[in-house]
Coordinates of C-alpha atoms in Angstrom, one line a residue:
X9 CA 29.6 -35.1 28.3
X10 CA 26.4 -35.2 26.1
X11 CA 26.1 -33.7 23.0
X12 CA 23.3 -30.7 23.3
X13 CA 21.0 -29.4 20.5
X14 CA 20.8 -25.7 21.0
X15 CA 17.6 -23.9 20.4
X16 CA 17.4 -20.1 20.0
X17 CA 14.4 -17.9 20.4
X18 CA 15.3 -15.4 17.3
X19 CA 15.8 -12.0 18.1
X20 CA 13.1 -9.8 16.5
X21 CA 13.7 -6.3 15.4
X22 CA 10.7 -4.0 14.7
X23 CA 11.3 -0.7 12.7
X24 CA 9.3 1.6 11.1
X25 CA 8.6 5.4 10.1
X26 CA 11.7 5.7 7.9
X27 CA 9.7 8.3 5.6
X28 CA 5.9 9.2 6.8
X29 CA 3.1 9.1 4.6
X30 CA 1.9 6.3 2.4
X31 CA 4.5 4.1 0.8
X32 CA 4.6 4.2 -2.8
X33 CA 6.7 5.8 -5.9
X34 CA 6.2 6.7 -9.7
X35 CA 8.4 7.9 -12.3
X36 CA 10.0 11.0 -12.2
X37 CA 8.3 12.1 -15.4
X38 CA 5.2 11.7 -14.2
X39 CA 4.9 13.4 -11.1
X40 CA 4.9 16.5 -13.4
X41 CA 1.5 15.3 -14.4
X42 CA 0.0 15.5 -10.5
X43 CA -2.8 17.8 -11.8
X44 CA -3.7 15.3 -14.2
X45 CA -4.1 12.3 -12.2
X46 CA -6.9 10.2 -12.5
X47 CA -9.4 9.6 -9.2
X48 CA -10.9 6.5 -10.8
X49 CA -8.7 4.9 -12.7
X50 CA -6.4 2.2 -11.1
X51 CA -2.8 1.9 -12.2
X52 CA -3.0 0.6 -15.8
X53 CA 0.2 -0.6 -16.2
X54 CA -0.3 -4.3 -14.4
X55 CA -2.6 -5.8 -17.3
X56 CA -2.1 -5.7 -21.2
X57 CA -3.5 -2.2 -23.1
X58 CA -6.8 -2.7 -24.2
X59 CA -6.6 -1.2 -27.6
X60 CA -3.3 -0.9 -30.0
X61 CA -3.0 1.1 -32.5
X62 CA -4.6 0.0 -35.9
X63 CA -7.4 -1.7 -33.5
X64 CA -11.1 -0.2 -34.1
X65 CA -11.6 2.6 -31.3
X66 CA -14.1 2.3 -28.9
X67 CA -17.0 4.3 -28.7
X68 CA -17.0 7.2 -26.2
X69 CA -18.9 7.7 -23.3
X70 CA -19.9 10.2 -21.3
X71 CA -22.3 11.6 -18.9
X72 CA -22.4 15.5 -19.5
X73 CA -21.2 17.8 -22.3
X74 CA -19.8 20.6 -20.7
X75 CA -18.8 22.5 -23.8
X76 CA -19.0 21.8 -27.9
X77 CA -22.1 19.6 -28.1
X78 CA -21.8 16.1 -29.2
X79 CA -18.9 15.1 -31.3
X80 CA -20.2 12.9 -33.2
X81 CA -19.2 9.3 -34.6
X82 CA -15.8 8.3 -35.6
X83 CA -16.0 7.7 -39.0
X84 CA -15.4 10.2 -41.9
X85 CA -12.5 12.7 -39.9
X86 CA -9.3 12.5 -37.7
X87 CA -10.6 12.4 -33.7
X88 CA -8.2 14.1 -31.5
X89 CA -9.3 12.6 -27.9
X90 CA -7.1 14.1 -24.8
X91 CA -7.2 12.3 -21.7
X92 CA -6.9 14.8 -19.2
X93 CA -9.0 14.6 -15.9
X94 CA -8.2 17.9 -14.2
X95 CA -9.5 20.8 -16.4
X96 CA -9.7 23.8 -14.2
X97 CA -6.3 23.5 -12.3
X98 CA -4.9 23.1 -15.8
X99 CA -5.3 27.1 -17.2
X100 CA -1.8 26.6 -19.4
X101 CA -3.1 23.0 -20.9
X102 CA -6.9 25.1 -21.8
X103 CA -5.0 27.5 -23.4
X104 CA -2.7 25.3 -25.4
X105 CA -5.2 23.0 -26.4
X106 CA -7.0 26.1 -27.9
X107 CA -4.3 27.1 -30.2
X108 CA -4.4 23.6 -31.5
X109 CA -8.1 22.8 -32.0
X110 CA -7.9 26.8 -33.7
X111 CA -5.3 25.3 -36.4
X112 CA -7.6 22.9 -37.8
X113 CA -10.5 25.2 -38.0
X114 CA -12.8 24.3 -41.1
X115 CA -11.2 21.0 -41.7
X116 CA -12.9 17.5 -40.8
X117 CA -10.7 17.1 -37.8
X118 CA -12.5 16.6 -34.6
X119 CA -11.3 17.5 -31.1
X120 CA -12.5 15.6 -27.6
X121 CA -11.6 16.4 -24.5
X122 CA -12.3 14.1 -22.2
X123 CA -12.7 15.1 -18.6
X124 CA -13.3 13.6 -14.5
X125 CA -13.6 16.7 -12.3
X126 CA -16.8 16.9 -11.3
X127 CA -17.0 19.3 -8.1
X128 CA -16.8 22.0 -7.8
X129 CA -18.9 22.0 -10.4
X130 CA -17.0 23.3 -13.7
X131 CA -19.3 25.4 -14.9
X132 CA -18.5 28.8 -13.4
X133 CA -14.9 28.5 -14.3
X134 CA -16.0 27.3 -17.7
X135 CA -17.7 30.8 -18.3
X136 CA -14.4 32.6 -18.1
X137 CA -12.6 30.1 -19.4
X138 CA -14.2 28.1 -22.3
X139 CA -12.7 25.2 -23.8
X140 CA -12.3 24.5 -27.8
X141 CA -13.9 21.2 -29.8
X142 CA -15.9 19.0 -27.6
X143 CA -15.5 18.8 -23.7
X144 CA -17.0 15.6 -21.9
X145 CA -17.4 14.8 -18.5
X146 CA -17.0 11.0 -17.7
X147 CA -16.1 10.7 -13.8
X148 CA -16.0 6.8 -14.0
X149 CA -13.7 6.9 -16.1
X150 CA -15.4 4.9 -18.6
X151 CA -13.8 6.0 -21.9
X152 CA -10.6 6.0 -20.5
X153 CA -10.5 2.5 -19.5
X154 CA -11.6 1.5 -22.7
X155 CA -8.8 3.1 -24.2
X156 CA -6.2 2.2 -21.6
X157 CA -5.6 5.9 -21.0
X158 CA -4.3 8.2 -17.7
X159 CA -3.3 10.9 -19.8
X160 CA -2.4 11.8 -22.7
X161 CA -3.5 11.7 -26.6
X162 CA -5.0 9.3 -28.8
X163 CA -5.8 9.9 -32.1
X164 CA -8.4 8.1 -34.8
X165 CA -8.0 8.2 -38.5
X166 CA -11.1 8.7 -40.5
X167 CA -11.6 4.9 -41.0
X168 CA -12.3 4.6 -36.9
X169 CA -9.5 3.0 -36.6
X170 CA -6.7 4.2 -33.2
X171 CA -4.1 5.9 -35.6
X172 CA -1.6 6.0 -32.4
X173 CA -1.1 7.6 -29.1
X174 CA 1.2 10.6 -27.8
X175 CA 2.4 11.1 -24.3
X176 CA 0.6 14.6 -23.7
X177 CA -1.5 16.8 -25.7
X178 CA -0.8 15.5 -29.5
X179 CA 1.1 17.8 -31.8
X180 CA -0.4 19.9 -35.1
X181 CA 2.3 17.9 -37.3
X182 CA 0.7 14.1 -36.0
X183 CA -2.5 15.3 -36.6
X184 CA -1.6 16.7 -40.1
X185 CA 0.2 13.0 -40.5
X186 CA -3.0 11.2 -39.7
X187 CA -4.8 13.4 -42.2
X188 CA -2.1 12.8 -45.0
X189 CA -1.7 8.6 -44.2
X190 CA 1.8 9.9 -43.3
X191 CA 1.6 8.4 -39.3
X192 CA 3.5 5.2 -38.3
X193 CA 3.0 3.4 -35.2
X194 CA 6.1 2.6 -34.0
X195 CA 7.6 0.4 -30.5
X196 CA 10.9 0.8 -29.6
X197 CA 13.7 1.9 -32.0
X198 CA 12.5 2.6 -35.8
X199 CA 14.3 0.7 -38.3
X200 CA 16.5 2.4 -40.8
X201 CA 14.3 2.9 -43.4
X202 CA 11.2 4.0 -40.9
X203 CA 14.2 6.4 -39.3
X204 CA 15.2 8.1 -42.8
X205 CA 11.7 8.8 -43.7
X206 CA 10.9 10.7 -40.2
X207 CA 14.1 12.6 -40.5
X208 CA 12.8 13.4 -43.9
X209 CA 9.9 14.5 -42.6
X210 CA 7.6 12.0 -45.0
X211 CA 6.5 10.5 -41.7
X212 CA 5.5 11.1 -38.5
X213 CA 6.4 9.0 -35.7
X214 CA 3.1 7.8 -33.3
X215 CA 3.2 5.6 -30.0
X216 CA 1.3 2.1 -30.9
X217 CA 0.5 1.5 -27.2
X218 CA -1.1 4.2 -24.7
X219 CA 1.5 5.6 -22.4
X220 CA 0.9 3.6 -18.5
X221 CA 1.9 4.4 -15.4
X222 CA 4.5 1.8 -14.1
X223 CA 3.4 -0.2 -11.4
X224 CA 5.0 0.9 -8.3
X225 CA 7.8 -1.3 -6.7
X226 CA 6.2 -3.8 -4.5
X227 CA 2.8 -3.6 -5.9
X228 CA 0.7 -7.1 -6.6
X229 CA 0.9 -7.3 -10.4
X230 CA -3.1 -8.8 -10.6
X231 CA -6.2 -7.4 -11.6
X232 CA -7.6 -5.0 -9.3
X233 CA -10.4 -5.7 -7.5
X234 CA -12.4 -5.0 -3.9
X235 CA -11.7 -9.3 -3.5
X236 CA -8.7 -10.0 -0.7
X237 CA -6.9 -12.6 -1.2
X238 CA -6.5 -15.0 1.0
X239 CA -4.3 -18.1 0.7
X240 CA -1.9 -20.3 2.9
X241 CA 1.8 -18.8 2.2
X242 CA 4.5 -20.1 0.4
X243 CA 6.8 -16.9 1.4
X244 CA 10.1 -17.6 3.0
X245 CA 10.3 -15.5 5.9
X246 CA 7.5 -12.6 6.2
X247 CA 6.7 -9.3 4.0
X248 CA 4.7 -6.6 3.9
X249 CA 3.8 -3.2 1.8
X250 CA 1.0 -0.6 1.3
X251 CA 0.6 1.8 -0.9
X252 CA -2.8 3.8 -2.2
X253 CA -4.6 1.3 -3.6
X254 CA -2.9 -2.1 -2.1
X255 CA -2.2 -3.6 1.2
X256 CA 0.4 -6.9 1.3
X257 CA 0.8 -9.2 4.2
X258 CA 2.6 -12.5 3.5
X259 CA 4.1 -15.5 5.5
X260 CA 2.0 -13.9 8.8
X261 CA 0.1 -15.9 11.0
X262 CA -3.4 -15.4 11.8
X263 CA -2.9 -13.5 14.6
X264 CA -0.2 -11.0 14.0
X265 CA -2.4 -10.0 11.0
X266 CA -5.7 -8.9 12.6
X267 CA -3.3 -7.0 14.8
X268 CA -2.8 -4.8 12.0
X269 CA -5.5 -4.5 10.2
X270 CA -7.4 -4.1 13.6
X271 CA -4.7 -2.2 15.3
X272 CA -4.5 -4.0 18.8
X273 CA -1.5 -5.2 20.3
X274 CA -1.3 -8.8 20.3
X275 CA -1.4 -9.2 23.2
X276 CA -4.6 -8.2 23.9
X277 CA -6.4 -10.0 21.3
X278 CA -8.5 -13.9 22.3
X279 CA -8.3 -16.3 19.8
X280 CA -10.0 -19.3 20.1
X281 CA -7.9 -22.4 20.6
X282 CA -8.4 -23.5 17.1
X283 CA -6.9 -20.5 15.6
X284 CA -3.7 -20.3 18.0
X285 CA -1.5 -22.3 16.0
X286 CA 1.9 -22.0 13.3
X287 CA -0.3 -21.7 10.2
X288 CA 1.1 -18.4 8.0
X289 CA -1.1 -16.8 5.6
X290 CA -1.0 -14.2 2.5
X291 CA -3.2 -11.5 2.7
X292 CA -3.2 -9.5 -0.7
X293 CA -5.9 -6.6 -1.6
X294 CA -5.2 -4.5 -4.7
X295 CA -8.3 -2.2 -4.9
X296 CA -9.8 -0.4 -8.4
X297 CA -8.5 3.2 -6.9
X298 CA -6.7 4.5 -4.0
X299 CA -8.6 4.4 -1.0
X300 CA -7.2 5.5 2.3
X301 CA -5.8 3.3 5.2
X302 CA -9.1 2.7 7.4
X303 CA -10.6 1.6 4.2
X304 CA -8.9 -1.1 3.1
X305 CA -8.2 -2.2 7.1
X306 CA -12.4 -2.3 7.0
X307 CA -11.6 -4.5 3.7
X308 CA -9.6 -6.2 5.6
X309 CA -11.6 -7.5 8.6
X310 CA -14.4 -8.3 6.7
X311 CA -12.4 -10.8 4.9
X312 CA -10.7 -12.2 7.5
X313 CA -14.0 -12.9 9.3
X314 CA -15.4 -14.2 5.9
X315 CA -13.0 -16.5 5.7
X316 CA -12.0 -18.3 8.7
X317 CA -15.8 -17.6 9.8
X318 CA -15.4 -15.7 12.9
X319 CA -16.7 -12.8 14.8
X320 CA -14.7 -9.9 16.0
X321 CA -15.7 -8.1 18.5
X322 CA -14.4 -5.5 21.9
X323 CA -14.6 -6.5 25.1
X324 CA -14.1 -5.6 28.9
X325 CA -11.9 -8.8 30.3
X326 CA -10.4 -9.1 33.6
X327 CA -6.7 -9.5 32.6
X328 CA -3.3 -10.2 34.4
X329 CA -0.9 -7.0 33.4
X330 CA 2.3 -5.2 34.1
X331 CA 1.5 -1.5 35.2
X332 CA 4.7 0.5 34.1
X333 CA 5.6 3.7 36.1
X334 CA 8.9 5.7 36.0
X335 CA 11.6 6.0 38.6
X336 CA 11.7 9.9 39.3
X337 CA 14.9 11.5 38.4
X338 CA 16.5 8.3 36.7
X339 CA 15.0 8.0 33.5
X340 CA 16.5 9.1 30.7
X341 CA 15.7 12.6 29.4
X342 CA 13.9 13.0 26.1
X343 CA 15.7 13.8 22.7
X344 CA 15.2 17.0 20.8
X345 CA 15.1 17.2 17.2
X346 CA 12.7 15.6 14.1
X347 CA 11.3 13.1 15.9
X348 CA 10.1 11.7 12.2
X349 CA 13.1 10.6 11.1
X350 CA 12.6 7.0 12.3
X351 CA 12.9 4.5 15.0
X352 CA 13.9 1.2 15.8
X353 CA 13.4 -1.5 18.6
X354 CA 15.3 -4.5 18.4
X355 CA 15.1 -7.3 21.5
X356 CA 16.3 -10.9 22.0
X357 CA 15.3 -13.9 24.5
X358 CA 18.1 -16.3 26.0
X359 CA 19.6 -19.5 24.8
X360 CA 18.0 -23.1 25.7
X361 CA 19.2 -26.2 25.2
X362 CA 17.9 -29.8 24.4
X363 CA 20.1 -32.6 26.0
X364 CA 20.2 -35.4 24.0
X365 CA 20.0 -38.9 25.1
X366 CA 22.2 -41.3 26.9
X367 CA 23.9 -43.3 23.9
X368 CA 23.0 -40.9 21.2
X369 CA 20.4 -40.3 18.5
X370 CA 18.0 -37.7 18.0
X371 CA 15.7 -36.1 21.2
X372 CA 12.6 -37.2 21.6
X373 CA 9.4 -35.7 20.6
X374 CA 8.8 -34.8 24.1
X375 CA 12.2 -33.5 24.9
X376 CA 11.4 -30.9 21.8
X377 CA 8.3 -30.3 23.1
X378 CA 9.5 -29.2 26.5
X379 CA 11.8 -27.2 25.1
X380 CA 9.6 -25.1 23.2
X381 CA 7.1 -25.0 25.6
X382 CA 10.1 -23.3 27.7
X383 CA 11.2 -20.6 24.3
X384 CA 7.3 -19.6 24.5
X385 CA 8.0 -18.5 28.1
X386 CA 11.3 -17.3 27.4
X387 CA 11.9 -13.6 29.2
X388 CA 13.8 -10.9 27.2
X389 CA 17.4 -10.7 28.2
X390 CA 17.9 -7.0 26.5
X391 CA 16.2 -4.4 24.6
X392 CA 17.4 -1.5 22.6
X393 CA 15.4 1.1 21.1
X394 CA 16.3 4.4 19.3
X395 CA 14.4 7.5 18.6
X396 CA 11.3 5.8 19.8
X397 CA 8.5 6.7 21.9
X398 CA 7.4 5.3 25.2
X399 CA 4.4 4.0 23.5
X400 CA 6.5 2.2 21.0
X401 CA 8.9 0.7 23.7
X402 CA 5.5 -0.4 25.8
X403 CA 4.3 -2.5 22.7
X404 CA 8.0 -4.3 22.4
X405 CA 8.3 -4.7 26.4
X406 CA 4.7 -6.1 25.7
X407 CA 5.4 -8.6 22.7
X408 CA 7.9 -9.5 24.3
X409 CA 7.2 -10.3 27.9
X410 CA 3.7 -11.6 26.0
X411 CA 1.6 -10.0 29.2
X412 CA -0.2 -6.6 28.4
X413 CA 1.1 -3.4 29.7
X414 CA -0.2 -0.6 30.8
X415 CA 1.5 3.1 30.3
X416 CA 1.3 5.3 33.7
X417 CA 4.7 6.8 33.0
X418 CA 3.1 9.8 31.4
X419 CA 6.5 10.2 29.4
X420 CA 6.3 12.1 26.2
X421 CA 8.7 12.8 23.3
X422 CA 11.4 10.1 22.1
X423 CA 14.2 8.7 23.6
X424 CA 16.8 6.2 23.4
X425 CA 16.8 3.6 25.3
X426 CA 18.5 0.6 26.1
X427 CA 19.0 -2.3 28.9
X428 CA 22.1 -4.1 28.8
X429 CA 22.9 -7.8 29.8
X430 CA 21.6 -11.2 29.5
X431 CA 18.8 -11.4 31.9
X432 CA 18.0 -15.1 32.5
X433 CA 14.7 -15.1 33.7
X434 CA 11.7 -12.6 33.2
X435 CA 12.6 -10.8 37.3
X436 CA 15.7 -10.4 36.5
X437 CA 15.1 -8.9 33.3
X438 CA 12.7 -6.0 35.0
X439 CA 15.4 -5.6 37.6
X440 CA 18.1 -4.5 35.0
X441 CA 14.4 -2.8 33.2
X442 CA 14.1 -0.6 36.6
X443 CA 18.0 -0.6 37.4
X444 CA 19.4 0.8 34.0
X445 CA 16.2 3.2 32.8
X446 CA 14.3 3.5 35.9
X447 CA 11.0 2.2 34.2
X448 CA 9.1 -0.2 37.1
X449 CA 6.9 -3.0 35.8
X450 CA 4.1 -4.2 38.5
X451 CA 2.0 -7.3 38.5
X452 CA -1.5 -6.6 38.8
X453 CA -5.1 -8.2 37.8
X454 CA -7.0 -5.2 36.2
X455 CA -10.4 -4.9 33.7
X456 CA -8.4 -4.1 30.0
X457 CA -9.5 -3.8 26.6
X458 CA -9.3 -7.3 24.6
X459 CA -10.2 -7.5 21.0
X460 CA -12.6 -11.3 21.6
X461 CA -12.2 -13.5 18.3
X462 CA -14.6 -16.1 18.1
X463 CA -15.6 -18.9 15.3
X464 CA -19.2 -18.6 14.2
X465 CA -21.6 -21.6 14.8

């Protein structure tokens, strides 16, 4: 009996829609600041802060006083600066801010608030509700970035020099601390002496670094930019994430990824010959600010074409298909309940083997070769799919049978379903298909849809 080399077309599992909505998380303490979030700023906690405290502060810019008039230089007083985007969803924050800037009336203190809602326009609300000290509007976020700053407080001693930070609005005891040279800058735990004297009350503790948002889990840790990265990938296996402002596709090949980011089924995209191959690519794009899903996709494909110089483009091709229809009366019903709770589809191909041989050794290039060529054309010998709908169970019938399919079933909702066995050939596999689920697969030649890749000249 020869020995045999067994070669196993891996069983592929596709799942999805767990939670809806955009994938991405942030500290529990800071999703009390939604109504301060900043529309132009990208998460700042990936690179280094800009400015520390006991750096010079940077100048600030704006493009409209809204309230106060111009506050002036930095030298010569204390500069209060609050970071805080939203201003009219934030009545509670106006009125607090108030009371502050109303303690230090008639002393050399400055107070800035700096400010990126820009429409509505603010000043109708303003009328009614006026803001203290110095409000500037800077919607690209200029000042902010300088500073490193989301949110928050920053305050400047009367040299021009960054004082320290506070997480939200700063308190009338830093401020008095500043005045009085009583403010330390402190990361981490205080040492004892540093400790004794703020329990004292002979100093006041400060932040040396501006509070940042953490960068979410699964998040490129690189400078943002509209640039997609592109590179041959060194990732074992495949992975992918989005979130608001990035989009992560690594160890994919060429093809599986303009599926996504053009969202046609795979089979039903043309590459040219030189592009059908096993190369796997990373795809990374980690944009300045959040921009919805058909953005960066539109990111997406220009890079791709950029970069392996091709043209994308729809087209009408004659095309051999499956036509799926239903078997009345023995499909399976549809579920009731949250249909958003999830679904997976999991299938797997049969086993093949390579014979090695007579007298031993490895097979021969050849014998490999015609065994793969067979996996390639390997039909499905089961499927199961939960919670799913028939539109979802068409695109895993259609990965893999690799041979578009088109839906007549007119089936809607989501069902479980699931063909048992080990079907050894692609008929046998749609007889147990129309056998166990009463779903009927025809062979036709029809005009379909096919996204046409070609390399430019």
């Amino acid at each position: 009996m020869r020995p045999l080399i067994l070669l196993r077309k891996p069983r592929k599992t596709a799942a999805a829609r767990s939670v809806p909505g955009p994938v991405w998380c942030r500290a529990a303490a800071f999703a009390l600041l939604s109504l301060l979030a900043i529309p132009f700023a990208a998460v700042f906690g990936q690179n280094p802060a800009p400015v520390k405290a006991g750096d010079p502060a940077p100048n600030l810019v704006w493009t409209r006083i809204l309230a106060g008039g111009d506050p002036g230089g930095l030298f010569g007083h204390v500069t209060v600066i609050g970071f805080f985007p939203a201003v009219s969803p934030n009545e509670s924050l106006v009125s607090s801010w108030n009371r502050l800037v109303d303690k230090f009336a008639g002393q050399p203190v400055h107070f800035v608030w700096i400010a990126s809602e820009s429409q509505p326009p603010l000043d109708p609300w303003l009328e009614k509700h006026p803001v203290s000290g110095s409000l500037l509007l800077d919607p690209p976020g200029a000042t902010a970035q300088a500073y490193g700053m989301e949110f928050g407080g920053a305050i400047i001693d009367a040299d021009g020099r960054v004082a320290g930070f506070t997480f939200m609005m700063p308190e009338e005891k830093q401020i008095k601390a500043v005045q009085e040279g009583r403010a330390i800058a402190i990361k981490g735990n205080a040492d004892d002496a540093r400790m004794d004297a703020i329990l004292a009350g002979t100093a006041v503790r400060l932040d040396p670094e501006p509070h940042r948002t953490p960068v979410p889990e699964g998040k490129p840790d690189i400078p943002p930019s509209f640039e997609v990265r592109i590179s041959p990938s060194k990732t074992n296996g495949t992975e992918e994430n989005q979130g608001p402002d990035w989009w992560v596709e690594r160890g994919f090949d060429l093809k599986t990824v303009i599926a996504k980011v053009y969202e046609k089924d795979p089979g039903r995209i043309i590459l040219p010959d030189g592009l059908e191959n096993e190369e796997r690519y990373d795809f990374v794009l980690v944009p300045p600010h959040p921009m919805d899903p058909p953005a960066m996709r539109h990111l997406l494909q220009q890079a791709i074409e950029k970069h392996f110089h091709l043209s994308a483009a729809v087209e009408s091709r004659p095309a051999d298909v499956y036509v799926m229809t239903a078997l009345a009366g023995k499909t399976p019903p549809a579920k009731t309940g949250d249909a958003s709770l999830g679904f997976s589809i999991g299938w797997s191909s049969r086993e093949f083997v390579v014979a090695r041989p007579h007298g031993g050794g490895p097979p021969t290039p050849e014998m490999v070769r015609e065994a793969m060529s067979s996996l390639k054309f390997a039909a499905m010998s089961n499927i199961s799919a939960e919670n799913t709908s028939m539109a979802d169970f068409r695109r895993a019938l259609e990965d893999g049978l690799e041979r578009p399919i088109i839906d007549e079933t007119n089936l809607q909702g989501t069902y479980d379903l699931v063909v048992h066995g080990n079907a050894r050939s692609t008929e046998e596999f749609l007889g147990m298909l129309r056998d166990q689920l009463g779903l009927v697969l025809t062979p036709e030649h029809r005009n379909i849809e096919m996204l046409v890749i070609k390399l430019l000249q």
